[in-house]
Amino acid sequence: MLKHIELFKIKDEYKKDLHIIKNLMYSMKDNIDCIQGIQVGLDIFQIESSYDIALEVLVDSYNDLMEYQNHPYHIGHIKILMNKVQISSVTVDYEIE
């Protein structure tokens, strides 16, 4: 299995919408079949060095990770929104032993 983790810093004008963004991210589970698990968390400290949203997606294989990354729902809904509301993001993808 592979885990995809992405952390997002959100522009100040969109921080009031963090729960809406979180719910939209969770909607990927119902729309992208290769996702085996998903968790979305909001930062509780809200300090300068914090990222605002953490996304974890679990898939079975590298091919599933590519399917998730290129899925029309991910590109057409999530990526479009996140490109609008984020300042930056960092990502790591790794195999679960």
Tab-separated table of C-alpha atoms in Angstrom, residues 10-91:
chain	number	residue	atom	x	y	z
A	10	ILE	CA	-4.334	28.462	3.046
A	11	LYS	CA	-4.666	32.147	2.151
A	12	ASP	CA	-6.075	34.204	5.024
A	13	GLU	CA	-9.228	35.153	3.110
A	14	TYR	CA	-10.177	31.450	2.777
A	15	LYS	CA	-9.414	30.302	6.336
A	16	LYS	CA	-13.072	30.817	7.271
A	17	ASP	CA	-13.862	28.055	4.748
A	18	LEU	CA	-11.540	25.368	6.147
A	19	HIS	CA	-14.409	23.048	7.139
A	20	ILE	CA	-15.932	23.332	3.662
A	21	ILE	CA	-12.560	22.483	2.094
A	22	LYS	CA	-12.168	19.559	4.501
A	23	ASN	CA	-15.582	18.149	3.540
A	24	LEU	CA	-14.824	18.522	-0.151
A	25	MET	CA	-11.588	16.580	0.305
A	26	TYR	CA	-13.487	13.808	2.081
A	27	SER	CA	-15.851	13.627	-0.911
A	28	MET	CA	-13.004	12.121	-2.948
A	29	LYS	CA	-13.569	8.775	-1.165
A	30	ASP	CA	-17.037	8.516	-2.710
A	31	ASN	CA	-15.903	9.660	-6.157
A	32	ILE	CA	-12.505	8.039	-6.743
A	33	ASP	CA	-12.701	4.243	-6.515
A	34	CYS	CA	-8.975	3.567	-6.023
A	35	ILE	CA	-8.902	5.442	-2.692
A	36	GLN	CA	-8.820	2.856	0.093
A	37	GLY	CA	-8.800	5.385	2.925
A	38	ILE	CA	-8.705	9.112	3.496
A	39	GLN	CA	-8.143	11.400	6.454
A	40	VAL	CA	-8.284	15.173	6.507
A	41	GLY	CA	-7.219	17.210	9.522
A	42	LEU	CA	-7.249	20.896	10.371
A	43	ASP	CA	-4.361	22.414	12.306
A	44	ILE	CA	-5.208	23.100	15.942
A	45	PHE	CA	-2.366	25.497	16.810
A	46	GLN	CA	-2.629	28.053	13.992
A	47	ILE	CA	0.926	29.340	14.436
A	48	GLU	CA	3.089	30.876	11.715
A	49	SER	CA	4.989	27.670	10.926
A	50	SER	CA	1.845	25.497	10.805
A	51	TYR	CA	0.142	24.229	7.710
A	52	ASP	CA	-3.635	24.589	7.834
A	53	ILE	CA	-4.843	21.300	6.315
A	54	ALA	CA	-3.350	17.809	6.279
A	55	LEU	CA	-4.576	15.301	3.695
A	56	GLU	CA	-3.741	11.587	3.846
A	57	VAL	CA	-4.837	9.273	1.045
A	58	LEU	CA	-4.273	5.513	1.103
A	59	VAL	CA	-4.097	3.520	-2.153
A	60	ASP	CA	-3.081	-0.030	-3.019
A	61	SER	CA	-0.371	0.609	-5.615
A	62	TYR	CA	1.655	3.097	-7.612
A	63	ASN	CA	-0.834	2.694	-10.483
A	64	ASP	CA	-3.667	3.576	-8.112
A	65	LEU	CA	-1.730	6.626	-6.936
A	66	MET	CA	-1.398	7.767	-10.542
A	67	GLU	CA	-5.103	7.059	-11.124
A	68	TYR	CA	-5.966	9.199	-8.088
A	69	GLN	CA	-3.645	12.022	-9.194
A	70	ASN	CA	-5.135	12.068	-12.705
A	71	HIS	CA	-8.763	11.320	-11.845
A	72	PRO	CA	-11.204	13.870	-13.339
A	73	TYR	CA	-12.829	14.461	-9.932
A	74	HIS	CA	-9.460	15.192	-8.310
A	75	ILE	CA	-8.359	17.492	-11.129
A	76	GLY	CA	-11.727	19.128	-11.789
A	77	HIS	CA	-12.833	19.740	-8.214
A	78	ILE	CA	-10.019	19.434	-5.684
A	79	LYS	CA	-7.005	20.733	-7.610
A	80	ILE	CA	-8.898	23.699	-9.054
A	81	LEU	CA	-10.107	24.718	-5.591
A	82	MET	CA	-6.755	24.169	-3.886
A	83	ASN	CA	-4.863	26.138	-6.540
A	84	LYS	CA	-7.197	29.048	-5.777
A	85	VAL	CA	-7.092	28.937	-1.962
A	86	GLN	CA	-3.572	27.768	-1.115
A	87	ILE	CA	-0.396	29.707	-0.551
A	88	SER	CA	1.727	26.559	-0.743
A	89	SER	CA	1.763	22.826	-0.205
A	90	VAL	CA	4.243	20.050	0.497
A	91	THR	CA	3.810	16.391	-0.349
